[in-house]
Structure formats: C-alpha cells, structure tokens
XYZ file of C-alpha atoms in Angstrom:
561
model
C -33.488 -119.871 74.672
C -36.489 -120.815 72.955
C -37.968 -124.798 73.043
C -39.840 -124.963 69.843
C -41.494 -128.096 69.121
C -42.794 -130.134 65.869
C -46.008 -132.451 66.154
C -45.982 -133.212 62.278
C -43.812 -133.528 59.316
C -46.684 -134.657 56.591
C -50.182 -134.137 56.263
C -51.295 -138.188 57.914
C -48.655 -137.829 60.237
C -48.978 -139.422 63.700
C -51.780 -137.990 65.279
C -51.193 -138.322 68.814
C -47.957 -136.161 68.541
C -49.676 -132.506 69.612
C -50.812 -133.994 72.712
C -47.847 -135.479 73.430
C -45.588 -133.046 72.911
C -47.653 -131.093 75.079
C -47.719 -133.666 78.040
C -44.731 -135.358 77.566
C -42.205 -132.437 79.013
C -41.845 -128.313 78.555
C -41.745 -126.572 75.299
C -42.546 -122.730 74.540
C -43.859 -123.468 70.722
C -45.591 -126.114 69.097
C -45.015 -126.021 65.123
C -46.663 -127.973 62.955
C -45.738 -128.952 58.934
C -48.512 -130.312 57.294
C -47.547 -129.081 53.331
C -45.927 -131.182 50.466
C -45.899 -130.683 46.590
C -48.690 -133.273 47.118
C -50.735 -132.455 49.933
C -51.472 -128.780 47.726
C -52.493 -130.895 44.937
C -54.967 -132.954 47.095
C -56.064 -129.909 48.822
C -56.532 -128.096 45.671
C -59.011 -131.191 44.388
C -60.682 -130.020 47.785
C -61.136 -126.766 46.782
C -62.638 -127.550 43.341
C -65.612 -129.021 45.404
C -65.864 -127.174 48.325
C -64.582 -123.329 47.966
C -64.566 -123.426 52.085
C -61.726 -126.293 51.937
C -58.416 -126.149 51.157
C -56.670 -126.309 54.175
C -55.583 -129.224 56.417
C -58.440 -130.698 58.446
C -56.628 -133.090 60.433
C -54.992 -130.183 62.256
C -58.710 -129.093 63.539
C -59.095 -132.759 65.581
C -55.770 -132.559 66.994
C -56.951 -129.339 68.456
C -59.811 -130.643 69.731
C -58.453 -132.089 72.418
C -54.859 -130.164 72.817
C -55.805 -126.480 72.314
C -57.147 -126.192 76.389
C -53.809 -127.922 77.407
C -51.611 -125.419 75.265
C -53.468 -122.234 76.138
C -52.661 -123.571 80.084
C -48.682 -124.307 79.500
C -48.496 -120.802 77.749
C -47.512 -122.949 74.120
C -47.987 -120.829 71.288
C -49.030 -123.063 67.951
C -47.990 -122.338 64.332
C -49.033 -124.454 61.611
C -49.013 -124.096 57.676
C -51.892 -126.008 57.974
C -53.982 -123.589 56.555
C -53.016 -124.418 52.829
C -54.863 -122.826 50.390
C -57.299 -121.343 52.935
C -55.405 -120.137 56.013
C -58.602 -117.022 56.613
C -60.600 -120.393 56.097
C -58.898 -122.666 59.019
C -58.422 -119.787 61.208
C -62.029 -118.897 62.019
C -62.916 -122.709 62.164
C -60.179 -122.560 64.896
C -61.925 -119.672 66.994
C -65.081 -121.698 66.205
C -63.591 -124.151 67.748
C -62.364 -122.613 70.320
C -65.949 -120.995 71.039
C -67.066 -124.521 71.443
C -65.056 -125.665 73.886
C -65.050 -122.370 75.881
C -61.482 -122.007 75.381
C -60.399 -118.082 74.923
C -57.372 -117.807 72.691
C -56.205 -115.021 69.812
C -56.223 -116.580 66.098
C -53.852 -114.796 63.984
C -53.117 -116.304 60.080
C -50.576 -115.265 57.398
C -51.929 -114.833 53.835
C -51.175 -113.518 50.017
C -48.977 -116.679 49.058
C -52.446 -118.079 46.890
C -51.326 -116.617 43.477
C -54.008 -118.443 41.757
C -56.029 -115.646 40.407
C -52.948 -113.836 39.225
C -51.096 -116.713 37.779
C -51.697 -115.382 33.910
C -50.765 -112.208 34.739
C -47.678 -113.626 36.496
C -46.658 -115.946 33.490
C -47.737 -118.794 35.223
C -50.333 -120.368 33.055
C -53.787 -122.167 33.972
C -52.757 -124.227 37.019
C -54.826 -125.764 39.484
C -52.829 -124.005 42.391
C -50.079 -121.586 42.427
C -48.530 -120.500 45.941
C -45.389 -118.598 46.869
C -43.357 -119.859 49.282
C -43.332 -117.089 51.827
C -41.322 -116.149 54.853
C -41.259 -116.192 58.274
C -42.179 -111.981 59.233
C -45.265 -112.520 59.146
C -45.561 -115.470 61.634
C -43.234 -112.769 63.920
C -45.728 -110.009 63.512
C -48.509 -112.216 64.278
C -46.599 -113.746 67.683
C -45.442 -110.271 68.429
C -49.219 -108.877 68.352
C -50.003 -111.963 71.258
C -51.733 -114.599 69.062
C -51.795 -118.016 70.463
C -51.971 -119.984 66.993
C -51.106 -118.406 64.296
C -52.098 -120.722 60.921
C -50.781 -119.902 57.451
C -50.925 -121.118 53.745
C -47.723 -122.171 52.473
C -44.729 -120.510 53.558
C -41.362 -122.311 53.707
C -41.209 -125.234 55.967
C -38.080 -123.511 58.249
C -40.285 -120.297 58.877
C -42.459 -122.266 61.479
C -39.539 -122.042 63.324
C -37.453 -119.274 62.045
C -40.581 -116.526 63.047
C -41.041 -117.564 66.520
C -37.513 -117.561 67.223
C -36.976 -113.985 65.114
C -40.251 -112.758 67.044
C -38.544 -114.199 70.617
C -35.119 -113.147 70.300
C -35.847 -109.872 68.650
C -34.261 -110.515 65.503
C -33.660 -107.881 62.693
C -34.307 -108.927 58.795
C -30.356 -108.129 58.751
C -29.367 -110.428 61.630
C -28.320 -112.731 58.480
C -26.492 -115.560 60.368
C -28.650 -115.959 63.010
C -31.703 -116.528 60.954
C -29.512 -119.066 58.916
C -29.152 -120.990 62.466
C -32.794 -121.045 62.678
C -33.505 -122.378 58.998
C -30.697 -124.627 59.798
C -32.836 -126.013 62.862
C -36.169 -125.822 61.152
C -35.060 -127.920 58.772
C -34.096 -130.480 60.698
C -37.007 -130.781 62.828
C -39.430 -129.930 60.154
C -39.969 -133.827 58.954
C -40.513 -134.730 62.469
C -39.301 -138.224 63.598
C -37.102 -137.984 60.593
C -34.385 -136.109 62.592
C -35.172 -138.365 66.458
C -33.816 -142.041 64.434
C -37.048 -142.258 61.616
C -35.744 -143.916 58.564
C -32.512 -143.671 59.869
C -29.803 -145.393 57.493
C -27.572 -146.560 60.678
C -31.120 -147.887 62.775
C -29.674 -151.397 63.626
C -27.638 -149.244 66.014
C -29.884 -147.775 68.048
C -33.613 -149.099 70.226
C -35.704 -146.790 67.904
C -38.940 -148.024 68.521
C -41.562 -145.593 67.752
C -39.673 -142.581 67.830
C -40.524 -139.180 69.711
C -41.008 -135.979 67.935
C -37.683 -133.243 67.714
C -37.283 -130.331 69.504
C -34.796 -126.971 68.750
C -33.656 -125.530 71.513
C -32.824 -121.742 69.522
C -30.043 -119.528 70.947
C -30.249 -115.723 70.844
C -27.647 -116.151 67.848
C -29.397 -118.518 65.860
C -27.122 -121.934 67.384
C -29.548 -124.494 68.369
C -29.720 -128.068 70.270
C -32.018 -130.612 68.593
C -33.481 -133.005 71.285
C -36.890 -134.940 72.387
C -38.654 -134.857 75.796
C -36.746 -137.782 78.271
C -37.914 -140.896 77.972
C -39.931 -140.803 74.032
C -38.192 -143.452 71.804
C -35.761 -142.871 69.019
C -32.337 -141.366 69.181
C -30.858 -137.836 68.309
C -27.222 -137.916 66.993
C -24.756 -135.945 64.724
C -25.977 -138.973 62.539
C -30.042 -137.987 62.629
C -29.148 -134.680 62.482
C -26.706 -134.864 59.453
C -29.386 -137.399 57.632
C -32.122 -134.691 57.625
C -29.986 -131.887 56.887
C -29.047 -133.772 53.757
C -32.756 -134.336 53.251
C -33.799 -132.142 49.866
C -31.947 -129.831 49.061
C -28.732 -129.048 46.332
C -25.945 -127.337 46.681
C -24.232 -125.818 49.880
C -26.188 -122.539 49.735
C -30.108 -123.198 50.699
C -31.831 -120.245 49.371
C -34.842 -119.021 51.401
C -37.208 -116.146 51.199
C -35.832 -114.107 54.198
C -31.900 -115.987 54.369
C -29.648 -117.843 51.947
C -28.105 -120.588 54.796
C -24.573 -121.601 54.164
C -24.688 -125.459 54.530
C -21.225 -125.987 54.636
C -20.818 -123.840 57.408
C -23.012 -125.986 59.547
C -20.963 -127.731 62.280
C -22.596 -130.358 64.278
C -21.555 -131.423 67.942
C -22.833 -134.262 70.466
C -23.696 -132.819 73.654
C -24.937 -135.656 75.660
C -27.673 -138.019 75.296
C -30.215 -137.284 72.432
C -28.643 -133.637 72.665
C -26.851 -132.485 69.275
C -25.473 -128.809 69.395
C -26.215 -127.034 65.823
C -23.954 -124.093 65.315
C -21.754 -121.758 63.013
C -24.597 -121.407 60.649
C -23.326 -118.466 58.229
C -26.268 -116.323 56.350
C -26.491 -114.251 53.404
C -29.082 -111.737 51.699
C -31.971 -113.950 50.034
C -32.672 -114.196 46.644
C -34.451 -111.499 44.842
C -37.395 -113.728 44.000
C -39.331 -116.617 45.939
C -39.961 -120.215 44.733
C -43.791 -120.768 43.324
C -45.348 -124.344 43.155
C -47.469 -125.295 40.753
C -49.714 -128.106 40.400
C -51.704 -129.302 37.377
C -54.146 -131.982 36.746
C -52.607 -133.615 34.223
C -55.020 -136.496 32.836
C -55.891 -139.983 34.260
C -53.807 -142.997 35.359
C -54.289 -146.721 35.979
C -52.351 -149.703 36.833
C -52.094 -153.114 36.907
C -49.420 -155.701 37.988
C -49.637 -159.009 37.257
C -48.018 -162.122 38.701
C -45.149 -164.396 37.243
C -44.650 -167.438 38.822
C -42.050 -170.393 38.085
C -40.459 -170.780 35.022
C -39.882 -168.708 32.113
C -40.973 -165.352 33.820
C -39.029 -163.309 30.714
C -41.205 -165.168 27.981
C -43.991 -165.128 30.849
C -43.759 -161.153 30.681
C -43.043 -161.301 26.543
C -45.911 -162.594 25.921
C -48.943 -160.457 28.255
C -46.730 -157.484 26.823
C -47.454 -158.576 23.652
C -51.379 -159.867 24.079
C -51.912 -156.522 25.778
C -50.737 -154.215 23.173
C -52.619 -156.163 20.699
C -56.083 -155.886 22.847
C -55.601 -152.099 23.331
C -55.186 -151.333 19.016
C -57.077 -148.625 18.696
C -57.435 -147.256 22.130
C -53.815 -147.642 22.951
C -53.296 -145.113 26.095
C -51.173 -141.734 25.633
C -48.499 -143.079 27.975
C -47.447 -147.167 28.655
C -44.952 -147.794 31.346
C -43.889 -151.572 31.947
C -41.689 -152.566 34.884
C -40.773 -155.861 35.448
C -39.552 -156.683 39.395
C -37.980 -159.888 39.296
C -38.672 -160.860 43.337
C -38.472 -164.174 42.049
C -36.102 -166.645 43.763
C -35.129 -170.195 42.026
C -36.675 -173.548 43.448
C -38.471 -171.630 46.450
C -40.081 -173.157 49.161
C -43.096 -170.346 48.890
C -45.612 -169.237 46.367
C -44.618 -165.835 46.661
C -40.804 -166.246 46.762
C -41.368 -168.158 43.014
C -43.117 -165.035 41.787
C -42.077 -161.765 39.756
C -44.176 -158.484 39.437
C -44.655 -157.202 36.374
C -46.344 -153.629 36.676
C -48.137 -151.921 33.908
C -48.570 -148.323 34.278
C -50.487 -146.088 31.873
C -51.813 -142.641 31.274
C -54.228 -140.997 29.007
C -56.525 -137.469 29.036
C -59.067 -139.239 28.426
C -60.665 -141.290 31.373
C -62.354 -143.895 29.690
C -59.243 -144.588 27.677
C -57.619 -145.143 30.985
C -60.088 -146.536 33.104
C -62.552 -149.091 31.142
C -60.588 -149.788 28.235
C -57.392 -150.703 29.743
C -59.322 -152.696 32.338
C -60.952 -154.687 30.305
C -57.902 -155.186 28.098
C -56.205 -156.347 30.653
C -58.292 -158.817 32.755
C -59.986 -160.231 29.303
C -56.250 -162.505 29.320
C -57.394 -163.874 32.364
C -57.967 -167.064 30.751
C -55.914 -166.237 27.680
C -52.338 -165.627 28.282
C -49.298 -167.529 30.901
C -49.493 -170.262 32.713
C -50.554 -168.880 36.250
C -52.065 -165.970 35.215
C -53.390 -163.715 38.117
C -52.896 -160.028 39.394
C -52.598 -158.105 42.414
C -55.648 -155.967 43.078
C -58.820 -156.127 40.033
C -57.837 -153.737 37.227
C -59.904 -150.272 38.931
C -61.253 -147.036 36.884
C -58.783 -144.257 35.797
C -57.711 -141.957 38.567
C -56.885 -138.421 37.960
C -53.103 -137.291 38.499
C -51.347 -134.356 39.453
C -48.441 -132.559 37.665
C -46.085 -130.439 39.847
C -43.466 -127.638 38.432
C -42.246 -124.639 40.112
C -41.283 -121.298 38.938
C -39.859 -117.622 40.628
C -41.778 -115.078 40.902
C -40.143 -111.231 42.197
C -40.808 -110.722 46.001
C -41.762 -107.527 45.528
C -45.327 -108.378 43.524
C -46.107 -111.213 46.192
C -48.089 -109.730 49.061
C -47.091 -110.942 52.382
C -50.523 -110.326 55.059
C -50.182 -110.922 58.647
C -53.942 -110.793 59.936
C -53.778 -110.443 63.597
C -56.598 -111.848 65.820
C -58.288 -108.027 65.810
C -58.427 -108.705 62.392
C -55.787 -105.701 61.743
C -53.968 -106.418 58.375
C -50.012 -105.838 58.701
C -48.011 -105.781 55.144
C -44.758 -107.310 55.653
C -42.492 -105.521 53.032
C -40.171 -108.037 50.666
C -36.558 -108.129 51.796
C -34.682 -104.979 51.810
C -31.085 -106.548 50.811
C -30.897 -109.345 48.406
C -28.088 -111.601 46.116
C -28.553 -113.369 43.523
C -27.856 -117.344 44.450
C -24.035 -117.321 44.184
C -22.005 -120.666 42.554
C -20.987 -122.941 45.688
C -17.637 -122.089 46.926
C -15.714 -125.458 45.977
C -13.589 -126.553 48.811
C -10.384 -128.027 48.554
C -10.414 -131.604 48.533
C -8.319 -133.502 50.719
C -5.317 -135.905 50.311
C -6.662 -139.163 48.611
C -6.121 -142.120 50.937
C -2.593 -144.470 50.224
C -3.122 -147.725 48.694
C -3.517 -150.685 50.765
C -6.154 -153.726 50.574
C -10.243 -153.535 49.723
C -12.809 -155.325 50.266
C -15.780 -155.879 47.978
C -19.012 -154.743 50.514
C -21.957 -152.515 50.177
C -21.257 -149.061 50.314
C -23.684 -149.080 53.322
C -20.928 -150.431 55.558
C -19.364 -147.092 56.295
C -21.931 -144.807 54.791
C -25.383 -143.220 55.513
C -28.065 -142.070 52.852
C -31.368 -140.023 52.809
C -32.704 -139.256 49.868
C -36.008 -137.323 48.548
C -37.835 -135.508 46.087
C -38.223 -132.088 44.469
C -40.272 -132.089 42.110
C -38.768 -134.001 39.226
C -35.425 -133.751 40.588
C -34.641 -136.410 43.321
C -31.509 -135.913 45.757
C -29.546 -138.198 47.814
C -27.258 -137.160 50.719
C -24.419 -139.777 51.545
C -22.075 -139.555 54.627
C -19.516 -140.998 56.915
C -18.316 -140.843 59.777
C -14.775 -140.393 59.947
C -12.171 -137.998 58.778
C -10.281 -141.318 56.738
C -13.914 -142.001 55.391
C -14.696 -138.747 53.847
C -11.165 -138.599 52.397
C -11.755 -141.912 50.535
C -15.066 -141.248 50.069
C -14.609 -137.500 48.171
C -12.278 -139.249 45.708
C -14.318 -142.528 45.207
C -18.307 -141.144 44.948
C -18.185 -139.325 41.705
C -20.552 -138.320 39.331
C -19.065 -140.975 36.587
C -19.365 -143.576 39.535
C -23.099 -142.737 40.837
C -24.259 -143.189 37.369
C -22.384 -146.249 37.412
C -23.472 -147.749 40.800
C -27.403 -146.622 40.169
C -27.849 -147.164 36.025
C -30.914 -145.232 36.103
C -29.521 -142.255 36.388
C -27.362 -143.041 33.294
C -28.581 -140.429 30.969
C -29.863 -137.863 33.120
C -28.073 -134.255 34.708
C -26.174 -135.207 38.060
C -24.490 -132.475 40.429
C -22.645 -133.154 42.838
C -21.591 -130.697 45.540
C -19.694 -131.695 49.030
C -20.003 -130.585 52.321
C -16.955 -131.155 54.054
C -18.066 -130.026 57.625
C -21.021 -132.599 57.725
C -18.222 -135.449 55.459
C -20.810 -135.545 53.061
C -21.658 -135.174 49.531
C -24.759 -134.280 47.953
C -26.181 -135.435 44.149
C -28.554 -133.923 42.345
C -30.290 -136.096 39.997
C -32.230 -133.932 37.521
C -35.769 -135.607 35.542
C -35.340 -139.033 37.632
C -38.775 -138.705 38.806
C -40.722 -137.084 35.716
C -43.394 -134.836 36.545
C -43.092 -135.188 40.278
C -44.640 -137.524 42.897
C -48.591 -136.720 41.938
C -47.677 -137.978 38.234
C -45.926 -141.475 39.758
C -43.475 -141.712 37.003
C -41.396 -144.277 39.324
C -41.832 -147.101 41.208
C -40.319 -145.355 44.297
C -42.265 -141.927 43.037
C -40.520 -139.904 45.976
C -36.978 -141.840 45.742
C -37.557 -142.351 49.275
C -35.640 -145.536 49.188
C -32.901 -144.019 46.302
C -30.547 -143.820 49.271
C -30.765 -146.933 50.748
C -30.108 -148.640 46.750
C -27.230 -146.728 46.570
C -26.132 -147.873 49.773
C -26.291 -151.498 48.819
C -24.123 -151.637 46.087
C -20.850 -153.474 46.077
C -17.847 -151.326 46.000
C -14.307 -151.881 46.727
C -13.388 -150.019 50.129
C -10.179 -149.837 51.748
C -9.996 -152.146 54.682
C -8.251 -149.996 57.227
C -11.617 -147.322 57.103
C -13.988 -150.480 57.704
C-alpha cells in the first residue's frame, strides 16, 4: 500500500498544506496540482515577459521550508507545477536545494509544450498549447530515485497514477488497476474538495477548515481516501461521490494511459473519515490526447451600478438607455447587462433595498474598453436615477483569455522523462488503444408508486457539485438511498433541468447516470462561452450551478424525505 498525499488543488491554494501534510502524520508521496485552464493562461502572460517563467512559483516557497523535512521522512514530491517550464522549475529547485544544503535528485517530465508546433499541428496562433500527458513518465522518473519530480501539464490523476504504477510495478496493460488509481487521483486531486470543502450536505458535519485527502493505493488499483487524525473536515461516500462527480461527462473518463469506467466505481464506508474506493474497471485509452489552448482574446471591463428603492426596472431602463446613447460611436464589440435583483421590499438596510445591475463589455481594442466605457459610464454620475452610485470606480480595460481544446495523435506528442543525471528517457505512446465507446445505458429501475409530495427544494434529499470545462459546465446530482435514486432517475430529466435552471433553455444537455454512485450527470454544452478567462457568466466556473439547482422547488414523494 502506498499513502500518497495532495497539498494543493489550485494554483493560491492553502499554503501551509505541504508542511502539514508532512508533520501532521505518515505519508510515502506528496502530490501537488497546481494547473487549471486558467492558471496556463496566467502563466502564459508570464512567459510573454519573462521567457524564464512559466511555471508555478508558489510551489518554490512551500519548498523552502518543507523540502529538508520530506527528504528526512523519505516523501517523494510530484507536482505539475512546472507549467509551461518544468526544465525551468526544476533547476530553481536544485538551486534551491543548493541553498539550503539539502541533497536531493530533481527529475521533470517534458514535451507536452506544443507551442512551437501548433501550425504544423492544426492548432492555429495560440498563446499556449499543451498536451495533456500521462503518468510513465512520472514512473520512470520515481523508478530512476528522484525525490521531486516536477512536470508541465499532464493530467491531474497522473500525480497519483505514476507513483502508484512506479510502486506497485504496474504494466501499461494492467488496465483496471490504473483505472483505480485515476479513480483516486481524481478525487484527491482538488484537495479539501474530497475531506467536506464545498460540500453540498456541510450542515451535517464540524468542517471547519478542512485537512487535505489522502489515497491509500492497493496493489490492484482499490484505494481508501482519508486525512491524517485529528485535521478538520470529514471523508464520506458523500465527499467522495461529490468530487467524483466533479468535471467530467459521461461514465467512461478517457485518459492518456486508461479509459476509467465510472459506473463501475463502488464506494464503501470503512470507519471514520475512511472511504474504501474499489471495482474500478479500465479500458485501452484513446488514440489521441486532449490539447488546451488558450488565446488572448481582446480586453474587458465592468461596471455595476447600484439600484436602490423604488422603481429598480425603470431605474435599470433608463442607465441602459443613457449608456448606450453616451457610447454612439465607440459602442464596444461585446455588451453584457445583468440585472441581480438582491433587492428586498421595505428593508430595514441600505443594502437589503438595493439591486445590482452589472455591465459587462468587451472590445479588441483597449481604449474602446478601458477609457471610453469609463468615462461613459461614470459621466451619469450626476445625470441618470435617483441614487446613482457604483461598486468599485469604472478601471482600464483588462486583457482576457480564451480557452478551447483540441486532440492531437499520441504518437506525434513526445513524452521526456529527464532524470536528475540529466539522462533523457522517451516514454513511447500507448501500445493498445479504443476509440471512446457510447456509455453503456443501464437499465433503469422501477419508478416509485404514487403516494403524497411535498413542494421543497430539491436540496432536501440531493447533493450537487458542479464545474467547468471549458465552455461546457457539468453538474453531478446524488442521493442517498436506493428509493431516492429510483425517484430521482425518473424525475431529473433533461426536459426538467432545462426547466428547473432556464438558462440552460436553448443550449445541448446530456445526461448520463451512474447507478453505482445513485447519481446522474448533465452536461451543459456553451453555458459558459469561451471558458472561465473570457467571464461570459456571472458564476464564470458554475461553481455554484449545483447548489441553484439544488434550491429549486420540486414536488418529492414524502415517504423518500
């Protein structure tokens, strides 16, 4: 058995968590996520003006003061913290290293960057272009004795699935056993996200500030997800089901080195903050690997102004109006106008009297959307409702990202493990692949009988997470009971999610279920635009898409309340 540990799920994450999931009990490997669609935008801004950036710096303090203490415990560290620069961060880490007279062996994993082949590969002009590689190099690198191994961006499961394949002797062929692992790795890989963090069922549990997962991986890929004793949080077939749901489609979960079967996936309480993962079927990955791609794609600005009182439609009628009239002739490429009625009638507070009407817009040119929107806007000060004022001074235009992804064939993506000697291994693409099969659709169970409903949120027997890929947003909903799932299979259909959450109206839902977890998963295609560096949405990640669905009134039967 192998304890691998995470310390972060986001580039900003808590800071503290490498030392203290070095201190705080025994673990084998430290793993470390650090990559988003947004985090390679903002590190590819770094790049433009400083070629020797690009990869994640906050990863270099944390080591400052925990690389001594894991080189004494025998923890090995892996990290995608390397970005867009992984030969970049792993000499500043034997710099480091050499400064605090610390001897360890540096290996990184490279040839995702596709950057200066992206023409060639059909990929346009982007600002950055990375394949998401696997996890054989990380296992080369551990298997040569590095101590941290630091890579661009490979998939967030590898951190886990190469130090397990590299520990348990895995072949490329052991297909449900690496499944297991990608099964585990994504479920610690958002950190506190899987120990009770924005946890739909939190008034349950003492979360407090919760501690940081841990997989305990089998030989055959079956895992236990847990924290060291004592941290706060909770792990339950609930946290664990929540962040399996988190991002992804259908029942198969295509990877570079595995397809995981999802609905295969059986979860079990073992004790206390002790959930056993196991049953994890695999299959031959795809022939090609994912590619992200991010784009600068002009300049944004905002402002939201305040509606207080009375009349807040004819209130926002008329600014809408006075605006567009003060920006003829310079009108911005893109205007976006939300109107949040927080507003409550005959309030005792300021704020409780007041709506939030946002204006969003976006335009190549910077001037168009910096200064001349600005000025547009706070010239009304004087001019327009009664109780004008806005949140935050109108600012200058800020540039924005645009995020897509593509497929590129394994085979022309190199794959470099560069051990510490500075020896370069090739890892060779996947000898055995399938193409991404339709998900098997189950049979659905007996509908519940009749009886008496009651009108309550749908949050009273179920759980959500939701997220982002790219455009595309997803949102997981389960429950908790056999009864549940059977009313709940019947009752959540497309027809009715477009019902319950209007904004999805016009756009392409899936659905696909998951009967071994009671859950079903949508697919909502274009909901978020151009992705979260464009912020196309007032929740730009649909973070919080869950938790609306979950408060919407719907009629469940009273005998599964």
């Amino acid at each position: 058995m192998l304890r691998i540990a995470n310390a972060s799920g986001f580039y900003g994450d808590r800071f503290s968590a490498v030392r203290e999931m070095l201190t705080d009990g025994e673990i084998d490997v430290l793993t470390g996520d650090y990559l988003a669609e947004l985090t390679m935008l903002i590190l590819g801004r770094d790049r433009l003006k400083d070629a020797s950036r690009g990869y994640a710096r906050t990863f270099l303090r944390q080591l400052e003061g925990s690389l001594g203490l894991a080189k004494d415990r025998g923890v090995k560290i892996v990290s995608n913290a390397g970005g867009l620069n992984p030969a970049g961060l792993a000499e500043a880490v034997r710099e480091l290293a050499r400064r605090l007279g610390i001897t360890v062996d540096v290996a990184h994993v490279e040839g995702d960057d596709l950057l200066a082949r992206a023409d060639e590969l059909g990929l346009g002009q982007p600002l950055t272009a990375n394949a998401y590689l696997g996890a054989w190099g990380i296992a080369e690198c551990l298997r040569a004795g590095a101590d941290v191994v630091v890579t661009g961006r490979v998939t967030d499961a590898s951190l886990v699935v190469g130090p397990a394949a590299a520990h348990h002797g895995w072949r490329r062929d052991d297909y449900d056993a690496l499944a297991g692992a990608v099964a585990a790795g994504h479920v610690i890989e958002c950190g506190a996200q899987a120990t009770g963090g924005n946890y739909a069922f939190f008034t349950e549990h003492e979360i407090g500030v919760p501690g940081f997962p841990i997989a305990e991986v089998h030989p055959d890929g079956s895992s236990v997800i847990t924290k060291h004793e004592g941290t706060g949080g909770v792990v339950t077939v609930g946290t664990v089901t929540a962040q399996l749901l988190y991002e992804i489609a259908g029942p198969r979960y295509p990877g570079p080195d595995v397809t995981a079967r999802f609905d295969t996936v059986e979860l079990r309480q073992q004790g206390a903050d002790r959930v056993l993962i196991r049953g994890t079927r695999g299959e031959p990955p795809p022939k090609t690997l994912k590619v992200g791609l991010n784009r600068l794609g002009g300049f944004r600005n905002e402002v939201t102004f305040v509606l207080t009182g009375l009349d807040i439609e004819a209130k926002a009628a008329l600014v809408r109006e006075q605006l567009r009239t003060a920006l003829r002739g310079s009108e911005p490429e893109q205007v976006r106008w939300t109107l949040g009625r927080t507003d409550h009638p005959d309030a005792d507070t300021e704020e409780a009297a007041s709506a939030l009407l946002h204006c969003a817009v976006k335009d190549p040119d910077p001037k168009v959307a910096g200064r001349a929107f600005s000025g547009a806007a706070i010239e009304l000060a004087l001019a327009s409702y009664p109780g004008f004022h806005v949140t935050a001074p109108p600012a200058e235009a800020s540039p924005y990202g645009v995020f897509t992804d593509s497929t590129v064939d394994a085979e022309l993506v190199p794959h470099v493990a560069v051990l510490a000697d500075g020896t370069r291994v090739d890892i060779p693409p996947p000898g055995e692949t399938r193409d991404l099969l339709e998900p098997p659709v189950p049979q659905l169970p007996e509908p519940l009988p009749q009886g008496p409903v009651r009108r309550v949120p749908l949050g009273a027997i179920a759980g959500a997470r939701s997220g982002d890929k790219g455009g595309s947003a997803n949102v997981g909903v389960w429950v908790r009971t056999e009864r549940q799932w059977r009313w709940l299979v019947h009752t959540l259909t497309v027809e009715r999610l477009r019902q319950l959450l209007p904004e999805t109206e016009d756009l392409p839902v899936r659905r696909y279920l998951l009967p071994n977890l009671l859950a079903v998963n949508f697919v909502v295609d274009d909901l978020l635009g151009e992705g979260v560096a464009a912020q196309a949405r007032f929740d730009p990640q649909a973070k919080a898409l869950g938790e609306w669905l979950r408060s919407r009134v719907v009629e469940i039967p009273e005998e599964i309340l």
